Coordinates of C-alpha atoms and ligand atoms in Angstrom, one line a residue:
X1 CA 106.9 -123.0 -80.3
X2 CA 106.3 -120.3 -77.8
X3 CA 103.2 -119.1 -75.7
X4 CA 104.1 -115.6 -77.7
X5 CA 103.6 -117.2 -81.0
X6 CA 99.8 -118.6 -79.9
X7 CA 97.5 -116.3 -79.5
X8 CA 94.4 -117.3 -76.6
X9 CA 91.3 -118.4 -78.0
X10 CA 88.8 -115.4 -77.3
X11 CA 86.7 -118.1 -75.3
X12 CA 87.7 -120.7 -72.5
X13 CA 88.1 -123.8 -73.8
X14 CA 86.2 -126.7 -72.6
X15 CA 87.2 -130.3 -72.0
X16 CA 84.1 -131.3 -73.2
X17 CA 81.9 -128.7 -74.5
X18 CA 78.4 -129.9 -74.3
X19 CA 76.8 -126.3 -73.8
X20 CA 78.5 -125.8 -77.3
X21 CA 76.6 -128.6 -79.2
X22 CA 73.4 -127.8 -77.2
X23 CA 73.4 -124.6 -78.6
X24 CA 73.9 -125.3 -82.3
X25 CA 71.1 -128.0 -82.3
X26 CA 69.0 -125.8 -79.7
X27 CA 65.6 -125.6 -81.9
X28 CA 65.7 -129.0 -82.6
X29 CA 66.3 -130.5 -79.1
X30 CA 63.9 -128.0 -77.7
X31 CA 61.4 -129.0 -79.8
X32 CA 61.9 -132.8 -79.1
X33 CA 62.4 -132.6 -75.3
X34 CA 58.4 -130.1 -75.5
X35 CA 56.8 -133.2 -77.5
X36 CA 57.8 -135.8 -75.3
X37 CA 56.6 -133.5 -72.2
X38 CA 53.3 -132.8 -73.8
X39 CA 53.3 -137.0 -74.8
X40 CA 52.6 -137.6 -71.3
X41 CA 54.9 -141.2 -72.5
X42 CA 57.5 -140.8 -70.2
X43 CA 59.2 -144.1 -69.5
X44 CA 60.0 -146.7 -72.5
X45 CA 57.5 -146.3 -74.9
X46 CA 57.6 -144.9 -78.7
X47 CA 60.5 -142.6 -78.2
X48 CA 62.4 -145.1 -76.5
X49 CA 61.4 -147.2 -79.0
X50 CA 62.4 -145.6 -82.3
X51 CA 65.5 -144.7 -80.7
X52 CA 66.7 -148.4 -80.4
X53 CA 65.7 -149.5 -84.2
X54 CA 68.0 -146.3 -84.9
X55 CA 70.4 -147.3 -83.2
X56 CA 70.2 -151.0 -84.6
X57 CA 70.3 -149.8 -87.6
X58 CA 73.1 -147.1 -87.2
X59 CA 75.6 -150.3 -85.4
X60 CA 74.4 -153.0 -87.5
X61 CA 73.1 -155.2 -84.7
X62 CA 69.6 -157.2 -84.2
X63 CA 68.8 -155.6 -80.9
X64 CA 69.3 -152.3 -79.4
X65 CA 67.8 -152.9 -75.9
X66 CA 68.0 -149.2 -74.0
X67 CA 68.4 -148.7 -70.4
X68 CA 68.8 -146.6 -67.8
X69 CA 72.8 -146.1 -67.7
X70 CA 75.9 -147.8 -69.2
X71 CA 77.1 -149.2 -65.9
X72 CA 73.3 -151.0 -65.9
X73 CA 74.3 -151.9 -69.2
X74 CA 76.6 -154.0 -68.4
X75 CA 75.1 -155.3 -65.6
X76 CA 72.2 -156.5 -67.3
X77 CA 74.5 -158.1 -69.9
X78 CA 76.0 -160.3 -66.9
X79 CA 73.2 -161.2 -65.9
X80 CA 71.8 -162.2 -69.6
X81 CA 74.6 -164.8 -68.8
X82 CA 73.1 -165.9 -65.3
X83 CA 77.0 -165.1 -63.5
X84 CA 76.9 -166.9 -60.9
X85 CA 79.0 -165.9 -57.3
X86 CA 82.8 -166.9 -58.2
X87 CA 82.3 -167.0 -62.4
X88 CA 85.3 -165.2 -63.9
X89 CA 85.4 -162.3 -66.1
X90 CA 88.4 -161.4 -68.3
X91 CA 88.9 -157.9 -68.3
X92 CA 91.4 -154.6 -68.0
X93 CA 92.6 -153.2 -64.7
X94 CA 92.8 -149.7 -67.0
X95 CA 89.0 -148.4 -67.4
X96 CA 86.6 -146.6 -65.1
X97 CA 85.6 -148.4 -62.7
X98 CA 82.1 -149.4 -63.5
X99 CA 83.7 -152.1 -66.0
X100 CA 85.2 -154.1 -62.5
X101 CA 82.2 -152.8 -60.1
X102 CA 79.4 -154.4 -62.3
X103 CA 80.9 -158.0 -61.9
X104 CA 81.7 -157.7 -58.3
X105 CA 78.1 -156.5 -57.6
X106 CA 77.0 -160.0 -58.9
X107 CA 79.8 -161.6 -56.9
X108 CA 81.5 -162.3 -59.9
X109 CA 85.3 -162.8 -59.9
X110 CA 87.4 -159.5 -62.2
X111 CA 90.5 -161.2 -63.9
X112 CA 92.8 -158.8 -65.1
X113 CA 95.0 -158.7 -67.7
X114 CA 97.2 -156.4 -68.3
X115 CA 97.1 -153.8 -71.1
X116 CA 99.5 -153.2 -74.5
X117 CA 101.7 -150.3 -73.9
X118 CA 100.6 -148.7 -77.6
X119 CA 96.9 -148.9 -77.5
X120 CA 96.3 -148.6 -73.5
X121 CA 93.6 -151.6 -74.7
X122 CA 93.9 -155.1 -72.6
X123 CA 96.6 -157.7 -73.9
X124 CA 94.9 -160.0 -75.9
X125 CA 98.4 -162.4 -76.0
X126 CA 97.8 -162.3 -71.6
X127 CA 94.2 -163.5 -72.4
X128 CA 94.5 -167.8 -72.3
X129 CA 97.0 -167.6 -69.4
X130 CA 94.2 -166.2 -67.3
X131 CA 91.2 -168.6 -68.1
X132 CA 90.0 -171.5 -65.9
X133 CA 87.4 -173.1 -65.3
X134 CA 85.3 -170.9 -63.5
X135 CA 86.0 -168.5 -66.6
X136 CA 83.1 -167.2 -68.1
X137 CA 82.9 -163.9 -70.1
X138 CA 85.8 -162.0 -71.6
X139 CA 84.9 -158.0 -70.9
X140 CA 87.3 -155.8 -73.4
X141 CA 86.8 -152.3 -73.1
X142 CA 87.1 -149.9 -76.2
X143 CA 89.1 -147.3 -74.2
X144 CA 89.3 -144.2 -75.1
X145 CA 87.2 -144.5 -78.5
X146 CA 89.6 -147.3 -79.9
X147 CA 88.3 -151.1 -80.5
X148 CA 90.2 -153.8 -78.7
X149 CA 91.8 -156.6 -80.8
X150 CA 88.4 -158.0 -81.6
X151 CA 89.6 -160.6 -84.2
X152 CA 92.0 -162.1 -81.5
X153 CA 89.6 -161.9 -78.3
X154 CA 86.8 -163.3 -80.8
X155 CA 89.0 -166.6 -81.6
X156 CA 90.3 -167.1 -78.3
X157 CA 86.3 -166.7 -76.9
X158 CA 85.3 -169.7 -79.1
X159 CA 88.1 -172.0 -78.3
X160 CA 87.4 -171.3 -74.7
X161 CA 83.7 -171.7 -75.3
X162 CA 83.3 -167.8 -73.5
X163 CA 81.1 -165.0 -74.1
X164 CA 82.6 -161.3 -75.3
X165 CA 80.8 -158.5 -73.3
X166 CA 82.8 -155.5 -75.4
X167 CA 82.6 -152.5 -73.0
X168 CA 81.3 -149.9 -76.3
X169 CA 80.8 -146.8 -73.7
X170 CA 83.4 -144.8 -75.1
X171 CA 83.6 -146.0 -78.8
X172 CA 80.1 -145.7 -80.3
X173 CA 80.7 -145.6 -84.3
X174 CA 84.3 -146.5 -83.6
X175 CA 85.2 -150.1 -85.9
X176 CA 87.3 -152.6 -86.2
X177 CA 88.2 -154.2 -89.5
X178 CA 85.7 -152.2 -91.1
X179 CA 83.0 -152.9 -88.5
X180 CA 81.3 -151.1 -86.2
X181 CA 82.0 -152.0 -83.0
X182 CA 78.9 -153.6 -80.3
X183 CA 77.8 -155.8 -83.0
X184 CA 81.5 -157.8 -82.4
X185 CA 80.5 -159.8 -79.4
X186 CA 77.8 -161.6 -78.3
X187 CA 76.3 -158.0 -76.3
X188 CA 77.9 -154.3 -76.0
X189 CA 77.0 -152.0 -73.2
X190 CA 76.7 -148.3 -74.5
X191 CA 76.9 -145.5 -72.2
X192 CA 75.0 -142.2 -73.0
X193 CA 76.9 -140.1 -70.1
X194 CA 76.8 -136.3 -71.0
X195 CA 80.5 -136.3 -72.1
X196 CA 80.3 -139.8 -74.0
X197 CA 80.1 -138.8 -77.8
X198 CA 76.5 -139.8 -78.0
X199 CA 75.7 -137.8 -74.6
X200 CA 72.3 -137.2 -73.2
X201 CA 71.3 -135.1 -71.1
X202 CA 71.5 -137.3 -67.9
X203 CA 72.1 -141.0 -67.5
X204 CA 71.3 -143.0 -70.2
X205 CA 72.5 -146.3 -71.5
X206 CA 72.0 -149.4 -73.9
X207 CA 73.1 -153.1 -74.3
X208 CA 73.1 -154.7 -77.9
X209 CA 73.3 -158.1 -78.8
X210 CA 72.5 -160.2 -82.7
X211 CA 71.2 -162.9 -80.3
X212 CA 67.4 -163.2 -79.8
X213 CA 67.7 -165.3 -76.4
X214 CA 70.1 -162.5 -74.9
X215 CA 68.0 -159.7 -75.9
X216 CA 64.7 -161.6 -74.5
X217 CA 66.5 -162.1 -71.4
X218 CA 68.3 -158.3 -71.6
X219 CA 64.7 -157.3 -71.9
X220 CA 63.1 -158.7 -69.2
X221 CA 65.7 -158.7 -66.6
X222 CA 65.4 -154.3 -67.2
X223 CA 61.7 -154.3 -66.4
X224 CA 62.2 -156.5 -63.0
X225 CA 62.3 -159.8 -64.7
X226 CA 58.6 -159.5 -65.7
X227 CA 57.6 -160.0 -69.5
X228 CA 54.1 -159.8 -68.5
X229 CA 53.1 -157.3 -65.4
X230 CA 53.0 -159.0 -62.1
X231 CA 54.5 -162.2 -63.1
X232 CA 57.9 -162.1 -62.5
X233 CA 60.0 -164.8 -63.9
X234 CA 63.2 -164.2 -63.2
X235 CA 64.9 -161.5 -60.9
X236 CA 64.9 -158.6 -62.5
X237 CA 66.0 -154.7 -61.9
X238 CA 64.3 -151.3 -62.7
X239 CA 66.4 -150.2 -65.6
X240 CA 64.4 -148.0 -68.4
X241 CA 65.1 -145.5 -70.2
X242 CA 63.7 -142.3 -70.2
X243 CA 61.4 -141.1 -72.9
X244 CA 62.9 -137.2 -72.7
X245 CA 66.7 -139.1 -72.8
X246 CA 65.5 -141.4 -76.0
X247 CA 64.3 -137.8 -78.4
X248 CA 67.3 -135.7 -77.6
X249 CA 69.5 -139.0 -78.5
X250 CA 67.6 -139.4 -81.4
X251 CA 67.8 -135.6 -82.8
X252 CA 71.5 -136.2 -82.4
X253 CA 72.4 -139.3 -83.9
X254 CA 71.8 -138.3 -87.3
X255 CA 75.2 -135.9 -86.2
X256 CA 76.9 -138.2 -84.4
X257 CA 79.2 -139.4 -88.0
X258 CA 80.1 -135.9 -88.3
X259 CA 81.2 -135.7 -84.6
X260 CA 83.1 -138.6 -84.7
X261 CA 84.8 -136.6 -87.8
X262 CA 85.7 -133.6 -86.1
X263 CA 87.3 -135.6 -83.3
X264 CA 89.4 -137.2 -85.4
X265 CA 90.6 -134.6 -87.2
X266 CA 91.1 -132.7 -83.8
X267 CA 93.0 -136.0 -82.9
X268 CA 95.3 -135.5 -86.1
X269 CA 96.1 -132.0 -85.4
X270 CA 97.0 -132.4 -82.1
X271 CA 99.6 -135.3 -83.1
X272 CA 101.1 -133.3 -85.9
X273 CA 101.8 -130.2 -84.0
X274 CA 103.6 -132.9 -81.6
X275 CA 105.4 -134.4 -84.0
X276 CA 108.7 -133.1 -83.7
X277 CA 108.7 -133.5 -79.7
X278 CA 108.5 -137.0 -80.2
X279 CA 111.2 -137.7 -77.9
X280 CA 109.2 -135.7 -75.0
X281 CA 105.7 -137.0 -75.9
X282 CA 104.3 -139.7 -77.0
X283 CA 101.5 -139.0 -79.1
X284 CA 98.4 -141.8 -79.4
X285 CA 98.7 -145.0 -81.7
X286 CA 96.2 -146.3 -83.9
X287 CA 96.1 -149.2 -84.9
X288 CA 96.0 -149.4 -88.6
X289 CA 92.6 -152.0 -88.1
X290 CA 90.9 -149.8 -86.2
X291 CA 89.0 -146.3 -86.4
X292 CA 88.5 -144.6 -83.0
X293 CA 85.7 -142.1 -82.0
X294 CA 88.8 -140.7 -79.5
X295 CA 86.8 -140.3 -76.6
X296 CA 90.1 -138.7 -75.1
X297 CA 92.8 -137.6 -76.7
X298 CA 95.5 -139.1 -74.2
X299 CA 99.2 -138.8 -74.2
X300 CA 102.4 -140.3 -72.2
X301 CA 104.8 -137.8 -70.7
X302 CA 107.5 -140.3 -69.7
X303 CA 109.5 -137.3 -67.7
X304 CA 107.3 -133.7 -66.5
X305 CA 103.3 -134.6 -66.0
X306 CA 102.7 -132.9 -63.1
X307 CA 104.8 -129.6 -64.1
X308 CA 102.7 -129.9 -67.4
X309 CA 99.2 -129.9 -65.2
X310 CA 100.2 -127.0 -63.2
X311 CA 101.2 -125.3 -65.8
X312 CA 98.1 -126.0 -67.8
X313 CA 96.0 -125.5 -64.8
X314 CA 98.0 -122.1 -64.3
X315 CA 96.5 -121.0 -67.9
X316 CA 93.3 -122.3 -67.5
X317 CA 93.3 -125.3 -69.9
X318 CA 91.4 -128.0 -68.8
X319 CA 93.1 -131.2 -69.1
X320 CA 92.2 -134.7 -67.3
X321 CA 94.2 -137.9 -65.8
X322 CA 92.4 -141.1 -66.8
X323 CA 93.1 -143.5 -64.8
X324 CA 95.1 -142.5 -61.9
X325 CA 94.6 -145.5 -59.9
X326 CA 94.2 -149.0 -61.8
X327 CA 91.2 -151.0 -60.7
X328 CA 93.6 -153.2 -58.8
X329 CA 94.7 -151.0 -56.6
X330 CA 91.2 -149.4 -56.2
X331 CA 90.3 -150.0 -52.1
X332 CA 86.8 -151.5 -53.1
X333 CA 87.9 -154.4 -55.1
X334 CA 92.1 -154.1 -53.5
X335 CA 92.9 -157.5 -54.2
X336 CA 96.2 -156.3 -56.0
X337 CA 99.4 -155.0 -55.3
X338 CA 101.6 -152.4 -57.3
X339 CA 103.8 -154.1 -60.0
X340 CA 100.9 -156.8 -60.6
X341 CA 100.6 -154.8 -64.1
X342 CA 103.4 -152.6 -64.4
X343 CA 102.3 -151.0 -68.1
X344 CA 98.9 -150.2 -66.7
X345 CA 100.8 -148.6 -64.0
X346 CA 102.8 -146.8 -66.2
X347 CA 100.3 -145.7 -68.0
X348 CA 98.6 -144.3 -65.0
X349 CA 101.5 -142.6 -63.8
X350 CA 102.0 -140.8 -66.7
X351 CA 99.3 -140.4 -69.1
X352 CA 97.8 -137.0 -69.5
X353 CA 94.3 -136.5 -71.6
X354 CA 94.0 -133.2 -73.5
X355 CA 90.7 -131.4 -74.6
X356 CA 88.8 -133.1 -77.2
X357 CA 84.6 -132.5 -78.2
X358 CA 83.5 -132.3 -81.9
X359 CA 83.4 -128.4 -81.0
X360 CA 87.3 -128.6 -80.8
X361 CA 88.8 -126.3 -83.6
X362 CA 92.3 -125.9 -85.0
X363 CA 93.1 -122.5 -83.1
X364 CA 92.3 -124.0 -79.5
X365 CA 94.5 -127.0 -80.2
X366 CA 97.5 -125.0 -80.8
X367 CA 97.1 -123.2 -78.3
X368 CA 96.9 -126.2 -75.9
X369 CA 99.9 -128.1 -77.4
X370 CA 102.2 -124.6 -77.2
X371 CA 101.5 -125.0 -73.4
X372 CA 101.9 -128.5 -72.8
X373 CA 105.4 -127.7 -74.5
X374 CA 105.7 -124.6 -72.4
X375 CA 105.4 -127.0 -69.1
X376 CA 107.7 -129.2 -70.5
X377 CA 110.2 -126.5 -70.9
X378 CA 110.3 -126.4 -74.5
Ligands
PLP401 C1 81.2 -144.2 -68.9 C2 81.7 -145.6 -68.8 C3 80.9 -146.6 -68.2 C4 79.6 -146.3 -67.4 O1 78.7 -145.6 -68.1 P1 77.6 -144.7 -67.2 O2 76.6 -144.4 -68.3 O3 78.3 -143.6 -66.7 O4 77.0 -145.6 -66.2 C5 81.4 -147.9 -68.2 N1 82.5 -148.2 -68.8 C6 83.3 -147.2 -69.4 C7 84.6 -147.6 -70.0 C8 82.9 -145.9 -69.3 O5 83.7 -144.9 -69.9

């Protein structure tokens, strides 16, 4: 395949497009985000409330508890658990870095595993060589819209007597063994980021648990450890949700299926139009339990990366590298050296993720694989 055999799209294509899906739901998001304004109910409150039952309802959990961001998500989950300084958490050194910073802000100890070459998801066989007693929590992360090994992490967590935090910020609607993902382990944390697949428009984030103690405590802890105003209980941080956030996520979750569709068949197309050049990239692996919401679509260029980004860059194709640096090599929380995890390494070294939004269509993605073939020299 040659650049002279793909014609350019006739508009730039996006990484993530979210002007694109603004604009095809326009009327209706207008017309939510002009009732909440004219509500005068700005923080919490009906919006913020109907959005959490939907969102119960749409993961199959008890409690949809919304806050103000997916990194206070998961904070608020470790604290749910009362981490004390030095408590272990069981987690990947391959995620953004909110996973690691969250448990260090409570003086909590990160425990890395390292991750399975296939999936880029931690090793749940490196799990039980890693707990001790000051082990608390493990913390999967559903990277890159693809559940962990859940059945294995769940098993090992209840012989160990540990709770399962599953990082869900990428993977909303994703399952595992016909599940949905966030009703797993004992409490998800849910980022609504702009470029997650259920974005708002501005930080946004939820925790969900099926246990009524946690979601009391989840609760409380948001609204500074108060459950009735001025008495505060137990310490607590400012972590609502805004009412504008809650209507524009609830006009589009009712989408969000078909979304998750179009990624994956984007997803599809881009690895069948690689599927001859097997040999020069690797293309990504599902597992055959799992359905991902592919939050990236991320591929390994063993040989040829950076010739591939320049050239990409040189055409105007946005593309991303996630994660260059693994958390344990990250200066704030440097307590590792290179060759600690050598497939995380790997991965970072070489992994390249291409454009993918529910917006993605069929002529775009060949034109993006005929140039990641063209920078490979194909
Ligand atoms: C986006 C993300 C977060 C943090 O979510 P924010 O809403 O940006 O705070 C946490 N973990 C992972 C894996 C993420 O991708």
């Amino acid at each position: 395949m040659t650049e002279a055999m793909v014609e350019a799209p006739s508009k730039p294509i996006q990484m993530v497009d979210v002007i694109g899906q603004y604009r095809r739901y326009q009327d209706e998001i207008d017309s939510a985000v002009l009732e909440v304004v004219k509500s005068g109910k700005y923080i919490n409150g009906p919006y913020v409330q109907a959005f959490e039952r939907e969102m119960a309802e749409y993961l199959g959990v008890r409690h949809a508890i919304a806050c103000a961001s997916g990194t206070d998500a998961l904070q608020l989950a470790l604290m749910a658990i009362d981490l004390q300084p030095g408590d272990e958490v069981i987690t990947t050194p391959f995620t953004f870095a909110a996973t690691t910073e969250t448990i260090a802000l409570l003086h909590g100890k990160p425990v890395y595993v390292d991750i399975e070459p296939a999936t880029f998801n931690l090793d749940v066989e490196q799990i039980e060589s890693k707990i001790t007693p000051r082990t608390r929590a493990i913390l999967p992360v559903h990277l890159f819209g693809q559940p962990a090994n859940m059945t294995r992490i769940s098993e090992i967590a209840r012989k160990h007597h540990l709770i399962v935090i599953e990082d869900a910020a990428q993977a909303v609607g994703a399952t595992w063994e016909g599940k949905k993902v966030c009703g797993i382990g004992d409490m998800a944390a849910i980022s609504f980021y702009p470029s997650k697949n259920l974005g708002a428009f501005g930080d946004a984030g939820m925790v969900t648990t099926n246990d009524d103690k946690l979601a009391h405590a989840i609760r409380t802890i948001a609204n500074h450890g108060s459950e009735r105003a001025y008495y505060h209980d137990r310490l607590g941080v400012n972590s609502r949700l805004d009412a504008i956030q809650a209507a524009i996520l609830s006009v589009k979750l009712p989408y969000l299926d078909e979304w998750n569709a179009n990624r994956s068949r984007a997803a599809a197309t881009y690895s069948e139009l690689f599927e001859d050049y097997s040999e020069l990239v690797q293309t990504p692996f599902l597992d055959p339990r799992a359905t991902s919401i592919w939050h990236q679509y991320s591929i390994i260029l063993s040989t040829g990366r950076e010739q591939v980004a320049q050239h990409l860059r040189e055409v105007g194709i946005p593309h991303g590298i996630y994660y260059p640096i693994p958390l344990h090599l990250q200066r704030a929380y440097a307590d590792g050296s290179r060759g600690d995890f050598p497939t995380t390494e790997y991965a970072a070294d070489h992994i390249l993720s291409l454009p993918m939004h529910s917006e993605l269509i069929s002529e775009e993605i060949e034109y993006i694989v005929s140039h990641v073939l063209e920078g490979l020299g194909v």
